[in-house]
């Protein structure tokens, strides 16, 4: 299978980002690493923030796109297993940690990434909507806090603390979160 120029650029972009951090990321080095000219890169993306936003939206929305599993706890397990899969990848973990810090320092990156985060949050809202429709949680639930609570414990353990999460941990976490959302 032949790798497209866009795929080569994407791979190089993420490798460079994980290696140097966003602030050290050079689009010229990305193009060179992908064995393409700078013009090929700039025809696709006008700047680093646009490239980050586009590439993250292509790969990141799939993380929480797990569909209905039949119950709140099963939906939560599916989302948590998907998040765990992503956070087990060293490069993804490096990029996510850097991304969250860099968004505070780089307004262009924040503006580029927020819409992507809102779309990902909408997928979690779908999980909440399904649970409400099944009568598993109350319609009056604080959606923002519920959405925060779904991903935060696993992210904190794996990304921030560098801990591990096995199947039993994810299943227990899903039970705890489901229980908390029901109250």
Coordinates of C-alpha atoms in Angstrom, one line a residue, residues 65-149:
X65 CA -17.3 7.3 18.9
X66 CA -18.3 3.9 20.4
X67 CA -22.1 3.9 19.8
X68 CA -24.9 2.6 22.0
X69 CA -24.0 -0.5 24.0
X70 CA -27.4 -1.0 25.7
X71 CA -26.9 0.3 29.2
X72 CA -25.2 3.2 30.9
X73 CA -22.5 1.0 32.4
X74 CA -21.8 -0.7 29.1
X75 CA -21.7 2.6 27.3
X76 CA -19.2 3.9 29.9
X77 CA -17.1 0.8 29.6
X78 CA -16.9 1.2 25.9
X79 CA -15.8 4.8 26.2
X80 CA -13.3 4.1 28.9
X81 CA -11.8 1.2 27.0
X82 CA -11.5 3.5 24.0
X83 CA -9.8 6.2 26.0
X84 CA -7.5 3.6 27.6
X85 CA -6.5 2.3 24.2
X86 CA -5.5 5.9 23.2
X87 CA -3.6 6.6 26.4
X88 CA -1.6 3.4 26.2
X89 CA 0.0 4.8 23.1
X90 CA 3.1 6.7 24.3
X91 CA 3.0 9.2 21.4
X92 CA -0.7 10.0 22.0
X93 CA -0.1 10.5 25.7
X94 CA 2.8 12.8 25.1
X95 CA 0.8 14.9 22.6
X96 CA -2.3 15.1 24.8
X97 CA -0.3 16.3 27.8
X98 CA 1.5 18.9 25.7
X99 CA -1.7 19.9 24.0
X100 CA -3.5 20.8 27.2
X101 CA -0.6 22.8 28.5
X102 CA 0.1 24.5 25.2
X103 CA -3.5 25.6 24.6
X104 CA -3.1 28.0 27.6
X105 CA 0.0 29.6 26.0
X106 CA -1.0 29.6 22.4
X107 CA -4.4 31.3 21.6
X108 CA -4.3 30.1 17.9
X109 CA -4.0 26.5 19.0
X110 CA -6.8 27.0 21.5
X111 CA -9.1 28.5 18.9
X112 CA -8.2 25.6 16.5
X113 CA -8.8 22.9 19.1
X114 CA -11.9 24.0 21.0
X115 CA -14.3 23.1 18.2
X116 CA -12.9 19.6 18.1
X117 CA -13.3 19.3 21.9
X118 CA -16.9 20.5 21.6
X119 CA -17.6 17.8 19.0
X120 CA -16.0 15.1 21.2
X121 CA -18.1 16.4 24.1
X122 CA -21.2 16.1 22.0
X123 CA -20.5 12.4 21.7
X124 CA -20.5 12.1 25.5
X125 CA -23.8 14.1 25.5
X126 CA -25.2 11.3 23.3
X127 CA -24.2 8.8 25.9
X128 CA -26.0 10.9 28.6
X129 CA -29.0 11.3 26.3
X130 CA -29.3 7.5 25.8
X131 CA -29.1 6.9 29.6
X132 CA -31.8 9.5 30.2
X133 CA -34.0 7.9 27.5
X134 CA -33.5 4.5 29.1
X135 CA -34.5 6.0 32.5
X136 CA -31.1 5.2 34.0
X137 CA -30.3 8.8 35.0
X138 CA -32.4 11.9 35.7
X139 CA -32.9 14.5 32.9
X140 CA -31.9 17.1 35.5
X141 CA -28.3 15.8 35.6
X142 CA -25.5 18.4 35.5
X143 CA -24.3 17.4 32.0
X144 CA -21.0 19.3 32.2
X145 CA -19.9 17.7 35.5
X146 CA -21.1 14.3 34.3
X147 CA -19.1 14.6 31.1
X148 CA -16.0 15.7 33.1
X149 CA -16.5 12.8 35.5

